[in-house]
Coordinates of C-alpha atoms in Angstrom, one line a residue:
M1 CA -12.0 -21.1 38.3
N2 CA -12.9 -19.7 34.8
Y3 CA -11.9 -20.9 31.4
Y4 CA -11.3 -18.7 28.4
K5 CA -10.5 -19.4 24.9
L6 CA -7.4 -17.1 23.9
A7 CA -5.8 -16.3 20.5
L8 CA -2.1 -15.6 20.5
L9 CA -1.5 -12.5 18.9
G10 CA 0.2 -12.5 15.4
L11 CA 0.7 -16.5 15.6
D12 CA -1.0 -18.8 13.2
L13 CA -2.5 -21.0 15.7
K14 CA -5.9 -22.0 16.8
E15 CA -7.3 -20.5 19.7
L16 CA -6.3 -22.4 23.0
T17 CA -7.7 -22.6 26.5
Y18 CA -6.7 -21.3 29.6
E19 CA -7.9 -21.1 33.1
S20 CA -8.2 -18.0 35.3
E21 CA -9.1 -17.1 39.1
F22 CA -10.9 -14.4 38.2
E23 CA -13.7 -13.1 35.7
L24 CA -12.1 -11.6 32.7
N25 CA -13.2 -8.8 29.9
L26 CA -13.7 -10.1 26.6
F27 CA -11.1 -9.0 24.1
S28 CA -8.9 -7.9 26.6
L29 CA -5.3 -8.5 26.7
V30 CA -3.5 -11.0 28.8
Q31 CA -0.4 -12.7 29.2
V32 CA 0.3 -16.4 28.9
K33 CA 3.1 -19.1 28.6
L34 CA 3.3 -21.5 25.8
K35 CA 6.1 -24.3 26.2
S36 CA 8.7 -21.7 27.2
K37 CA 7.7 -18.3 25.8
I38 CA 5.8 -15.7 27.5
L39 CA 3.2 -14.4 24.7
T40 CA 0.5 -11.7 24.4
A41 CA -3.0 -13.1 23.8
V42 CA -6.6 -11.8 23.5
V43 CA -9.5 -13.2 25.6
L44 CA -12.0 -14.5 22.8
E45 CA -14.5 -16.1 25.1
K46 CA -15.4 -17.8 28.1
T47 CA -15.8 -21.7 28.0
T48 CA -16.7 -24.5 30.1
K49 CA -13.9 -26.8 31.6
P50 CA -12.2 -28.6 29.1
D51 CA -11.4 -32.6 29.2
F52 CA -7.7 -31.7 29.5
Q53 CA -5.2 -29.8 31.8
T54 CA -5.1 -26.2 31.5
S55 CA -2.4 -23.7 32.0
E56 CA -2.9 -20.4 34.1
I57 CA -3.3 -17.0 32.7
L58 CA 0.0 -15.1 34.1
Q59 CA -1.2 -11.3 34.0
V60 CA -4.0 -9.4 32.6
L61 CA -2.5 -6.3 30.7
G62 CA -3.7 -2.6 30.6
G63 CA -5.4 -2.8 26.9
Y64 CA -8.2 -4.0 25.0
F65 CA -9.7 -3.9 21.5
T66 CA -12.5 -1.6 20.4
P67 CA -15.8 -2.8 18.7
I68 CA -14.5 -1.6 15.4
Q69 CA -11.1 -3.6 15.7
I70 CA -13.1 -6.6 17.0
C71 CA -15.7 -6.8 14.1
L72 CA -12.6 -6.1 11.6
A73 CA -10.5 -8.8 13.1
K74 CA -13.1 -11.2 12.5
F75 CA -13.7 -10.2 9.2
I76 CA -10.1 -10.3 8.1
A77 CA -9.7 -13.8 9.6
S78 CA -12.6 -15.2 7.5
Y79 CA -12.2 -13.2 4.2
Y80 CA -8.3 -13.3 3.9
T81 CA -8.4 -16.7 5.6
C82 CA -5.8 -16.7 8.6
E83 CA -6.3 -17.5 11.9
I84 CA -8.0 -14.9 14.2
G85 CA -4.6 -14.7 16.4
V86 CA -3.0 -13.4 13.1
A87 CA -5.8 -11.2 12.6
F88 CA -5.6 -9.4 15.9
G89 CA -2.2 -9.1 15.6
L90 CA -2.6 -6.6 13.0
F91 CA -4.0 -3.9 15.5
Q92 CA -2.9 -1.6 17.9
P93 CA -4.6 -2.0 21.1
C94 CA -6.5 0.6 23.2
V95 CA -4.0 2.0 25.9
D96 CA -5.8 1.6 29.3
L97 CA -5.5 4.7 31.0
N98 CA -6.1 3.5 34.4
K99 CA -3.1 2.9 36.5
F100 CA -3.2 -1.2 37.8
D101 CA -0.9 -2.7 40.3
D102 CA 1.3 -5.4 39.5
K103 CA -0.6 -7.7 41.7
F104 CA -3.3 -10.1 40.3
D105 CA -6.3 -8.7 42.1
S106 CA -9.8 -7.8 41.6
K107 CA -8.8 -4.8 39.9
F108 CA -8.2 -6.3 36.7
N109 CA -12.1 -7.5 36.6
K110 CA -13.1 -3.5 36.2
T111 CA -11.4 -2.1 33.3
T112 CA -12.9 1.2 33.1
K113 CA -12.5 2.5 29.6
F114 CA -11.6 6.2 29.0
E115 CA -14.3 8.4 27.6
P116 CA -13.0 11.3 26.0
K117 CA -15.2 14.5 25.9
F118 CA -14.6 16.3 22.5
N119 CA -15.6 20.0 22.3
Q120 CA -12.6 21.7 20.1
I121 CA -14.2 24.1 16.9
Y122 CA -11.9 24.4 14.1
S123 CA -12.7 27.7 12.6
K124 CA -9.9 27.6 10.0
Q125 CA -11.6 26.3 6.9
P126 CA -10.2 26.1 3.1
N127 CA -11.9 28.7 0.6
L128 CA -13.7 26.1 -1.9
S129 CA -14.6 27.1 -5.5
P130 CA -18.2 26.1 -6.4
I131 CA -17.1 22.7 -8.0
Q132 CA -15.4 21.9 -4.8
N133 CA -18.4 23.0 -2.7
E134 CA -20.5 20.7 -5.1
A135 CA -18.0 17.9 -4.7
L136 CA -17.9 18.1 -1.0
N137 CA -22.0 18.0 -1.0
F138 CA -21.8 14.8 -3.2
C139 CA -19.6 13.2 -0.7
K140 CA -21.8 14.0 2.1
Q141 CA -24.8 12.5 0.4
N142 CA -23.1 9.1 -0.7
Q143 CA -22.0 6.5 2.1
I144 CA -18.9 5.6 -0.2
S145 CA -18.0 8.2 -2.9
L146 CA -15.2 8.6 -5.5
L147 CA -13.6 11.8 -5.7
F148 CA -12.3 11.3 -9.4
G149 CA -10.1 14.8 -9.9
D150 CA -7.4 15.5 -11.9
T151 CA -3.7 15.8 -10.5
G152 CA -3.9 19.4 -8.9
S153 CA -7.7 19.9 -9.1
G154 CA -8.2 20.5 -5.4
K155 CA -9.0 17.4 -3.9
S156 CA -7.1 17.6 -0.8
E157 CA -8.9 20.8 0.2
I158 CA -12.5 19.1 0.2
Y159 CA -10.9 16.4 2.0
I160 CA -9.9 18.8 4.8
E161 CA -13.2 20.4 4.9
Q162 CA -15.1 17.1 5.0
I163 CA -12.4 16.1 7.9
R164 CA -12.9 19.5 9.4
Q165 CA -16.9 19.4 9.8
T166 CA -16.4 15.7 11.2
L167 CA -14.1 17.0 14.1
S168 CA -16.2 19.7 14.8
N169 CA -19.0 17.0 15.6
N170 CA -17.0 15.6 18.0
K171 CA -15.9 12.6 16.2
Q172 CA -12.3 11.0 15.1
A173 CA -11.2 11.1 11.4
L174 CA -8.8 8.8 9.5
L175 CA -6.8 10.0 6.0
L176 CA -5.0 6.9 4.7
M177 CA -2.4 7.8 2.0
P178 CA 0.7 6.0 0.4
E179 CA 3.5 5.8 2.9
I180 CA 5.6 7.8 0.9
S181 CA 3.2 10.6 0.5
L182 CA 3.5 11.2 4.3
T183 CA 5.9 13.9 4.4
P184 CA 6.6 16.6 6.7
Q185 CA 4.8 19.0 3.9
M186 CA 1.6 17.2 4.5
Q187 CA 1.6 17.1 8.2
K188 CA 2.3 20.9 8.5
R189 CA -0.5 21.5 6.2
L190 CA -2.6 19.2 8.5
E191 CA -1.5 20.8 11.5
A192 CA -2.2 24.4 10.0
Y193 CA -6.1 23.6 9.8
F194 CA -6.1 21.0 13.0
G195 CA -3.3 21.8 15.2
E196 CA -2.5 19.4 17.8
S197 CA -5.2 17.3 16.9
V198 CA -3.2 15.6 14.1
G199 CA -1.4 12.1 14.4
I200 CA 1.0 10.8 11.9
W201 CA 1.3 7.0 11.6
H202 CA 3.6 4.8 9.5
S203 CA 6.4 2.1 9.5
K204 CA 9.2 4.3 9.8
I205 CA 8.0 6.1 13.1
T206 CA 9.8 5.0 16.3
P207 CA 8.2 2.6 18.9
K208 CA 8.6 5.6 21.4
K209 CA 6.8 8.0 19.5
K210 CA 4.2 5.5 18.5
Q211 CA 3.5 4.8 22.3
N212 CA 3.2 8.6 22.9
L213 CA 0.7 8.9 19.8
L214 CA -1.6 6.0 21.1
Q215 CA -1.7 7.5 24.6
R216 CA -2.8 11.1 23.2
F217 CA -5.4 9.1 21.0
S218 CA -6.8 7.4 23.9
K219 CA -6.9 10.5 25.7
G220 CA -8.8 12.3 22.9
E221 CA -5.9 15.0 22.3
I222 CA -5.3 13.8 18.7
R223 CA -8.5 13.4 16.8
L224 CA -7.1 13.2 13.1
I225 CA -5.1 10.2 12.0
A226 CA -3.0 10.6 8.8
G227 CA -1.1 7.4 8.1
A228 CA -0.1 4.6 5.8
R229 CA -2.4 1.3 5.7
S230 CA -1.3 0.1 9.3
A231 CA -3.1 3.1 10.6
L232 CA -6.5 1.6 9.9
F233 CA -5.7 -1.1 12.7
L234 CA -5.2 1.8 15.5
P235 CA -8.0 1.8 18.2
F236 CA -10.7 4.1 16.6
S237 CA -13.8 4.3 18.8
D238 CA -15.5 7.1 17.6
L239 CA -14.6 7.3 13.8
G240 CA -16.5 9.6 11.5
I241 CA -15.2 9.6 8.5
I242 CA -12.4 7.5 6.4
V243 CA -10.7 9.2 3.4
I244 CA -8.5 7.2 1.0
D245 CA -6.4 9.4 -1.0
E246 CA -4.6 8.0 -4.1
E247 CA -7.3 5.1 -3.7
H248 CA -5.6 3.4 -6.9
D249 CA -2.1 2.8 -5.2
D250 CA -1.4 -0.8 -4.9
S251 CA 0.3 -0.3 -1.6
Y252 CA -3.0 -0.3 0.2
K253 CA -2.6 -4.2 -0.6
N254 CA -0.5 -6.4 1.9
N255 CA 2.1 -8.4 0.1
A256 CA 2.5 -11.2 2.7
Q257 CA 0.1 -13.2 4.7
P258 CA -2.9 -12.0 5.4
Y259 CA -3.1 -10.4 1.9
Y260 CA -5.7 -7.8 3.1
N261 CA -6.3 -4.6 1.1
A262 CA -6.7 -1.5 3.6
K263 CA -9.0 0.4 1.1
D264 CA -11.3 -2.6 1.0
L265 CA -11.3 -3.0 4.7
S266 CA -12.2 0.8 5.1
I267 CA -15.2 0.1 2.7
F268 CA -16.3 -2.8 4.9
I269 CA -16.0 -0.8 8.2
G270 CA -17.9 2.1 6.5
T271 CA -20.9 0.0 5.4
K272 CA -20.7 -1.7 8.7
F273 CA -20.5 1.3 10.8
K274 CA -22.5 3.8 8.6
I275 CA -19.3 5.6 8.5
P276 CA -18.7 7.8 5.3
V277 CA -15.8 6.9 3.1
I278 CA -14.2 9.1 0.4
L279 CA -12.2 7.5 -2.2
G280 CA -9.8 10.2 -4.0
S281 CA -7.9 9.6 -7.2
A282 CA -6.5 11.3 -10.5
T283 CA -6.5 7.9 -11.9
P284 CA -9.2 5.7 -10.0
S285 CA -8.9 2.1 -10.2
I286 CA -11.5 0.6 -12.8
T287 CA -13.2 -1.4 -10.0
S288 CA -14.0 1.4 -7.8
Y289 CA -15.2 3.7 -10.7
H290 CA -17.8 0.7 -11.8
K291 CA -18.6 0.0 -8.3
F292 CA -19.2 3.4 -6.3
P293 CA -20.8 6.7 -7.3
H294 CA -18.5 9.2 -8.5
F295 CA -17.8 12.8 -8.7
R296 CA -15.6 14.3 -11.7
I297 CA -13.3 17.5 -11.5
K298 CA -11.6 18.3 -14.3
G299 CA -8.7 20.8 -14.8
T300 CA -6.4 22.2 -12.0
F301 CA -7.3 24.3 -9.0
F302 CA -4.3 26.9 -10.2
E303 CA -3.6 28.0 -13.6
S304 CA -1.6 25.5 -15.5
Q305 CA -0.8 24.5 -19.1
K306 CA 1.1 21.4 -20.3
E307 CA 2.8 20.4 -23.5
I308 CA 3.2 16.5 -24.0
I309 CA 6.3 15.7 -26.1
Y310 CA 6.5 12.1 -27.4
D311 CA 10.4 10.6 -27.8
Q312 CA 9.9 7.8 -29.7
T313 CA 13.3 6.1 -28.7
Q314 CA 14.3 3.1 -26.9
T315 CA 14.7 3.9 -22.9
E316 CA 18.1 5.7 -23.0
L317 CA 19.1 9.2 -22.5
S318 CA 18.3 10.7 -26.0
Q319 CA 19.3 13.9 -27.4
N320 CA 15.7 15.0 -27.0
I321 CA 15.7 14.6 -23.2
I322 CA 19.2 16.0 -22.9
N323 CA 18.1 19.5 -25.0
E324 CA 14.6 19.6 -23.0
L325 CA 16.8 19.4 -19.7
K326 CA 19.2 21.7 -20.8
A327 CA 16.8 24.4 -21.5
V328 CA 14.9 23.9 -17.7
L329 CA 18.1 24.3 -16.3
E330 CA 19.0 27.5 -18.1
R331 CA 15.7 28.9 -16.9
K332 CA 16.6 28.1 -13.6
K333 CA 13.8 25.7 -13.3
Q334 CA 13.6 22.1 -11.9
A335 CA 12.8 18.8 -13.5
V336 CA 12.1 15.2 -12.4
V337 CA 12.9 12.1 -14.3
F338 CA 11.1 8.8 -13.6
L339 CA 12.7 5.3 -14.4
P340 CA 11.3 2.0 -13.5
T341 CA 14.4 0.2 -12.6
R342 CA 16.8 1.3 -9.4
A343 CA 20.6 0.6 -9.7
N344 CA 22.4 1.0 -12.5
F345 CA 21.3 -1.9 -14.6
K346 CA 18.9 -4.6 -14.3
F347 CA 21.0 -7.4 -16.1
L348 CA 24.3 -8.5 -16.9
I349 CA 24.2 -10.6 -20.0
C350 CA 26.9 -12.7 -21.8
K351 CA 27.1 -11.2 -25.4
S352 CA 28.0 -14.7 -26.4
C353 CA 25.7 -17.3 -24.7
G354 CA 22.8 -14.8 -23.8
K355 CA 22.9 -16.0 -20.3
G356 CA 22.0 -13.5 -17.4
V357 CA 24.1 -13.2 -14.0
E358 CA 21.3 -15.1 -11.7
C359 CA 20.6 -15.1 -8.0
E360 CA 21.8 -18.2 -6.1
N361 CA 18.5 -18.4 -4.5
C362 CA 16.1 -17.0 -6.9
S363 CA 15.1 -17.8 -10.7
V364 CA 15.6 -13.9 -11.3
C365 CA 18.8 -12.0 -12.8
M366 CA 20.7 -9.8 -10.2
S367 CA 21.1 -6.1 -10.7
L368 CA 24.3 -4.3 -11.1
H369 CA 25.2 -1.7 -8.3
K370 CA 28.4 0.2 -9.3
K371 CA 28.9 1.7 -5.8
S372 CA 29.1 -1.4 -3.7
N373 CA 30.5 -3.0 -6.8
A374 CA 28.0 -6.1 -6.6
M375 CA 25.3 -7.9 -8.2
K376 CA 22.3 -7.9 -5.8
C377 CA 18.8 -9.7 -6.2
H378 CA 16.0 -7.5 -5.2
Y379 CA 14.2 -10.6 -4.1
C380 CA 16.1 -12.1 -1.5
G381 CA 18.9 -9.7 -0.9
F382 CA 21.6 -11.8 -1.7
M383 CA 24.8 -10.0 -2.8
T384 CA 28.1 -11.1 -4.9
K385 CA 31.1 -9.2 -6.6
I386 CA 30.4 -8.3 -10.4
P387 CA 31.6 -10.9 -12.3
Q388 CA 34.5 -10.6 -15.2
I389 CA 33.6 -13.8 -17.0
C390 CA 30.3 -15.7 -17.7
A391 CA 29.9 -18.5 -15.5
N392 CA 28.2 -20.8 -18.1
C393 CA 30.4 -20.2 -21.0
G394 CA 33.3 -18.4 -19.7
C395 CA 33.2 -15.9 -22.3
E396 CA 34.4 -12.1 -21.3
M397 CA 31.9 -10.1 -23.0
L398 CA 29.2 -9.2 -20.6
E399 CA 26.8 -6.5 -21.0
A400 CA 24.8 -4.5 -19.0
K401 CA 21.2 -4.3 -20.0
K402 CA 18.1 -2.2 -19.0
I403 CA 19.4 1.1 -17.4
G404 CA 18.4 1.9 -13.8
T405 CA 18.1 5.2 -11.8
S406 CA 22.0 5.1 -10.6
E407 CA 23.2 4.7 -14.0
L408 CA 21.1 7.5 -15.2
K409 CA 22.0 10.0 -12.6
S410 CA 25.8 9.2 -13.6
Q411 CA 25.1 9.8 -17.2
L412 CA 23.3 13.1 -16.3
Q413 CA 25.9 14.2 -14.0
A414 CA 28.0 13.7 -17.0
V415 CA 26.1 15.5 -19.3
F416 CA 25.2 18.4 -16.7
S417 CA 28.4 18.7 -14.7
G418 CA 27.1 21.7 -13.1
A419 CA 23.8 20.8 -11.9
K420 CA 22.5 19.3 -8.7
I421 CA 21.1 15.8 -9.1
A422 CA 19.9 13.6 -6.8
K423 CA 18.2 10.1 -6.7
F424 CA 14.8 9.2 -5.3
D425 CA 14.3 5.4 -4.8
K426 CA 14.3 2.7 -2.3
D427 CA 18.0 2.2 -2.5
E428 CA 18.6 6.0 -1.4
I429 CA 15.5 6.9 0.7
T430 CA 15.7 4.1 3.5
T431 CA 14.6 6.4 6.7
Q432 CA 12.0 8.8 7.2
K433 CA 14.5 11.2 7.9
K434 CA 16.4 11.1 4.4
L435 CA 13.0 11.2 2.7
E436 CA 12.4 14.5 4.9
I437 CA 16.1 15.8 3.7
L438 CA 15.8 14.9 0.4
L439 CA 12.1 16.8 -0.3
K440 CA 13.1 19.9 1.8
S441 CA 16.2 20.2 -0.4
F442 CA 14.2 19.9 -3.7
N443 CA 11.4 22.1 -2.6
K444 CA 13.9 24.7 -1.4
G445 CA 15.8 24.6 -5.1
E446 CA 18.8 22.8 -3.9
I447 CA 18.5 20.2 -6.4
D448 CA 17.9 20.9 -10.0
I449 CA 17.1 17.3 -11.2
L450 CA 15.6 14.6 -9.1
V451 CA 15.7 10.8 -10.7
G452 CA 13.5 8.3 -9.3
T453 CA 11.0 5.4 -9.5
Q454 CA 7.4 5.1 -8.8
M455 CA 8.3 7.1 -5.7
L456 CA 8.2 10.4 -7.8
S457 CA 4.6 9.9 -8.5
K458 CA 2.9 9.6 -5.0
G459 CA 1.2 12.9 -4.6
H460 CA 4.4 15.2 -4.0
D461 CA 3.9 18.7 -4.4
Y462 CA 6.6 20.2 -6.1
H463 CA 6.6 23.8 -6.6
S464 CA 9.0 24.7 -9.4
V465 CA 9.1 21.6 -11.5
E466 CA 8.6 22.7 -15.2
L467 CA 9.6 19.3 -16.7
A468 CA 8.6 15.7 -16.0
V469 CA 10.5 13.0 -18.1
I470 CA 8.8 9.4 -17.9
M471 CA 11.2 6.6 -19.3
G472 CA 10.8 2.8 -19.6
L473 CA 6.9 2.9 -19.4
D474 CA 6.6 0.1 -22.4
E475 CA 7.9 -2.2 -20.0
H476 CA 4.9 -1.5 -17.6
L477 CA 2.3 -1.8 -20.8
F478 CA 3.3 -5.3 -21.7
Y479 CA 3.3 -6.9 -18.1
S480 CA 1.6 -10.1 -18.0
D481 CA -1.3 -8.7 -15.6
F482 CA -4.8 -7.7 -17.0
R483 CA -4.2 -4.2 -15.3
A484 CA -1.1 -3.6 -17.1
R485 CA -2.4 -0.8 -19.6
K486 CA -4.4 1.1 -16.4
K487 CA -1.0 0.6 -14.3
A488 CA 1.5 2.0 -17.3
L489 CA -1.0 5.0 -17.9
A490 CA -1.8 5.8 -14.2
L491 CA 2.0 6.1 -14.0
A492 CA 2.2 8.2 -16.8
L493 CA -0.3 10.8 -15.6
Q494 CA 0.7 11.0 -12.0
T495 CA 4.3 11.5 -12.8
A496 CA 3.5 14.1 -15.6
G497 CA 1.0 15.5 -12.6
R498 CA 4.3 16.6 -10.8
A499 CA 5.3 19.1 -13.5
G500 CA 3.4 22.6 -13.9
R501 CA 1.2 22.4 -11.0
A502 CA 1.3 26.3 -11.0
G503 CA 2.0 27.3 -14.2
F504 CA 3.6 26.0 -17.6
G505 CA 5.0 22.5 -17.9
K506 CA 6.3 20.0 -20.0
V507 CA 6.1 16.3 -20.2
I508 CA 8.4 13.9 -22.2
I509 CA 7.3 10.8 -22.6
Q510 CA 9.7 8.3 -24.0
T511 CA 8.0 5.2 -25.7
M512 CA 7.7 3.1 -28.9
Q513 CA 3.7 3.0 -28.3
R514 CA 2.8 6.9 -28.9
E515 CA -0.8 5.5 -30.3
F516 CA -1.7 4.5 -26.6
F517 CA -0.8 7.0 -24.7
E518 CA -1.6 9.8 -27.1
K519 CA -5.4 8.2 -27.0
Y520 CA -5.8 8.5 -23.3
L521 CA -3.1 10.6 -21.4
Q522 CA -5.4 13.6 -21.8
N523 CA -8.5 11.6 -21.7
Y524 CA -8.4 8.9 -18.7
D525 CA -12.4 9.0 -19.1
L526 CA -12.3 7.5 -22.2
F527 CA -9.7 5.0 -21.2
I528 CA -12.0 3.6 -18.1
Q529 CA -14.9 3.3 -20.6
D530 CA -12.7 1.2 -23.0
E531 CA -11.0 -0.8 -20.5
L532 CA -14.4 -1.6 -18.7
I533 CA -15.4 -3.2 -22.5
H534 CA -11.7 -4.9 -22.4
R535 CA -12.4 -6.4 -19.0
N536 CA -15.9 -7.7 -19.5
P537 CA -16.7 -10.5 -18.5
L538 CA -13.5 -12.2 -17.6
Y539 CA -11.9 -9.5 -15.4
P540 CA -12.4 -7.8 -12.2
P541 CA -15.0 -5.8 -11.8
F542 CA -17.0 -8.2 -13.6
T543 CA -15.5 -11.2 -11.6
R544 CA -13.3 -11.9 -8.9
L545 CA -10.0 -13.6 -8.7
L546 CA -8.1 -15.6 -6.2
Q547 CA -4.5 -16.7 -6.6
I548 CA -3.3 -19.9 -4.6
L549 CA 0.6 -19.6 -3.9
I550 CA 2.6 -22.8 -3.0
S551 CA 6.0 -22.6 -1.9
D552 CA 8.4 -25.3 -0.6
K553 CA 12.2 -26.2 -0.6
N554 CA 11.4 -29.5 -2.3
E555 CA 10.1 -29.1 -6.0
Q556 CA 8.1 -32.7 -5.8
K557 CA 6.5 -31.5 -2.5
A558 CA 5.3 -28.4 -3.7
I559 CA 3.8 -30.2 -7.0
K560 CA 2.0 -32.6 -4.7
I561 CA 0.3 -29.6 -2.9
Q562 CA -0.8 -28.2 -5.9
D563 CA -2.0 -31.2 -7.1
D564 CA -3.8 -32.0 -3.8
I565 CA -5.5 -28.2 -4.0
I566 CA -6.8 -28.9 -7.3
S567 CA -8.6 -32.1 -6.9
N568 CA -10.3 -30.9 -3.6
I569 CA -11.6 -27.3 -5.0
K570 CA -12.3 -28.4 -8.5
N571 CA -15.7 -29.4 -7.6
I572 CA -16.6 -26.4 -6.0
K573 CA -19.6 -24.7 -7.6
N574 CA -19.4 -21.5 -9.6
L575 CA -15.4 -21.8 -9.3
E576 CA -13.6 -21.9 -12.6
I577 CA -9.6 -22.8 -12.5
I578 CA -7.9 -20.6 -14.9
G579 CA -4.6 -22.1 -14.8
Y580 CA -1.9 -23.4 -12.6
G581 CA 1.6 -24.3 -12.8
K582 CA 4.9 -22.6 -12.0
A583 CA 4.7 -19.2 -10.6
G584 CA 5.9 -16.1 -12.4
I585 CA 8.9 -16.4 -10.6
E586 CA 9.3 -19.9 -9.8
F587 CA 12.1 -20.1 -7.4
I588 CA 12.7 -17.2 -4.7
A589 CA 14.8 -17.6 -1.3
S590 CA 15.8 -21.1 -2.2
K591 CA 12.0 -22.4 -2.6
F592 CA 10.1 -23.5 -5.6
R593 CA 6.8 -21.7 -6.3
R594 CA 3.5 -22.8 -7.8
Q595 CA 0.3 -20.9 -8.4
I596 CA -3.2 -21.9 -9.2
L597 CA -5.4 -18.9 -10.5
V598 CA -9.2 -19.5 -10.2
R599 CA -12.2 -17.3 -10.9
S600 CA -15.8 -16.8 -9.5
N601 CA -18.7 -14.3 -9.8
S602 CA -19.1 -14.5 -6.0
H603 CA -16.6 -14.3 -3.2
T604 CA -18.0 -17.5 -1.3
P605 CA -16.6 -19.9 -3.6
L606 CA -13.3 -18.2 -3.4
I607 CA -13.5 -18.2 0.6
K608 CA -14.2 -22.0 0.4
A609 CA -11.4 -22.6 -1.6
S610 CA -9.0 -20.3 0.2
Q611 CA -9.8 -22.5 3.3
I612 CA -9.1 -25.7 1.6
A613 CA -5.6 -24.2 0.3
K614 CA -4.6 -22.9 3.5
N615 CA -5.2 -26.5 5.4
L616 CA -3.4 -28.3 2.5
G617 CA -0.4 -26.0 2.9
G618 CA -1.1 -22.9 0.2
A619 CA -1.6 -19.3 0.7
A620 CA -4.5 -17.8 -0.3
D621 CA -4.6 -14.3 -1.9
I622 CA -8.0 -13.4 -2.6
D623 CA -8.5 -10.4 -4.8
P624 CA -4.6 -10.2 -5.9
L625 CA -2.8 -7.3 -7.4
N626 CA 0.6 -8.8 -7.9
F627 CA 1.0 -11.7 -10.1
V628 CA 4.7 -12.4 -10.1

């Protein structure tokens, strides 16, 4: 009898020991029974017979993990402080192309891995300018490089040429993008160069399509994967290049345990396996700029001019904005209007006592949705009817505050009754099909004004947009987040970049902080230098942070867990406890939340603190991006 330590995929459990009559390949997949459930597990290592009774492995499944996946899973478990089964649960195993009988026999001992033979040459290539060729050579000379190019400067063509050369050398390629950027437009563009070698991977693809893609990927028919952060976990066997577009984007960070960052994991893989990594952005993160060699591309690939107009009013549909939109519509051009808030209004406030309509399960005000005649919590999803009187004091004077995309669309429709106006936010775009239909309609000129949230800024190439209106930025500028200035400026630049991509464009920025945006909007390089001074020495990239989160239905228990963690980590060398107490939102989904923020110049003390926190009931978020 053989004994193996297994990790149950996706479960927060220590490895378990099972027995097998046959020899098994390490890191292959098996099926086991735990209590009454049939589960999938990965074989970690062979072990000696334990001093307790073991259950038998039920079946060997036709799949396994590649060396890159094994290495990365171990790193995730260590760095992001989770069980190895949770880490392996992130990955798509390699499809075993051999056909197995259902019987449990010696065939399971010989998993012959399919070795694809690549010989396709990709002759079509982008016509690069001298500066683009210079940037391409720079990327080739550096293991990890930052391509710092203005919006519309032609970064995509550089990616494509590097990918083309990689595929022609019989290697695989990975292009990571924020999920909302994975549009049919991008897919067609890639297929124009690489044909059927392109595979698109993101969360909205059906399981059937994912299975088909994995089979074609294992056969070597698909060589380039363009995907969201989860694409990093596909079974790459011969990866030759990783490109991370919009590298500054927060969506590369997982917002649940394990709190991994796909960008950081890509850099780890690149360093470990000597795979070139290209980071690209018009507004790079301060850490990437400070840490990696960069190549600067200024200006746009096509001739374009932009006029910046500052509207120094509160967040509202001002007369200045109306006049500029009217002029654009008269010229039969298009406009995009950015607003950070969805729904009709963010709050419903009592004019007498000042109390907002709060969620029953969270310590946040609910948003007003006129279409569904409901107040909705954007954290837990709780909904209730729009109240007519204040629950706190009985006053009938309730006032809606902080305009959202739905209300702005209604107001615009009232002013421009003949215009076609559409909404582009999470409430509207709930499926990939809806995204495709809307963008196709907008690019065909069937929509005049597109009103949306941050989705608008995510790298979409709008052909006829002459005007970009940016509202509500001051809210972002004053968040209690050391990256608030950077995020607000980046959002302004990215959204402004949607207008005038091939010609003349106007940008209206509605802000009471004109001095800040005027200083940096057309000089992001200066902002980076000033921000590095601003952050040194307390914030990344000069130090590292760890956020420990505690969540429990019993408030006193949450406080006790917090205090226990603090008493156990306070003596760790080279570790500073910055502060602790109630989380920014202290109550979500009926649970009380506490947080501890710690700092160190090295990751080692942070990982040690993370492990202690996990053992005591906390959740550790190393290199956090969200401080709510």
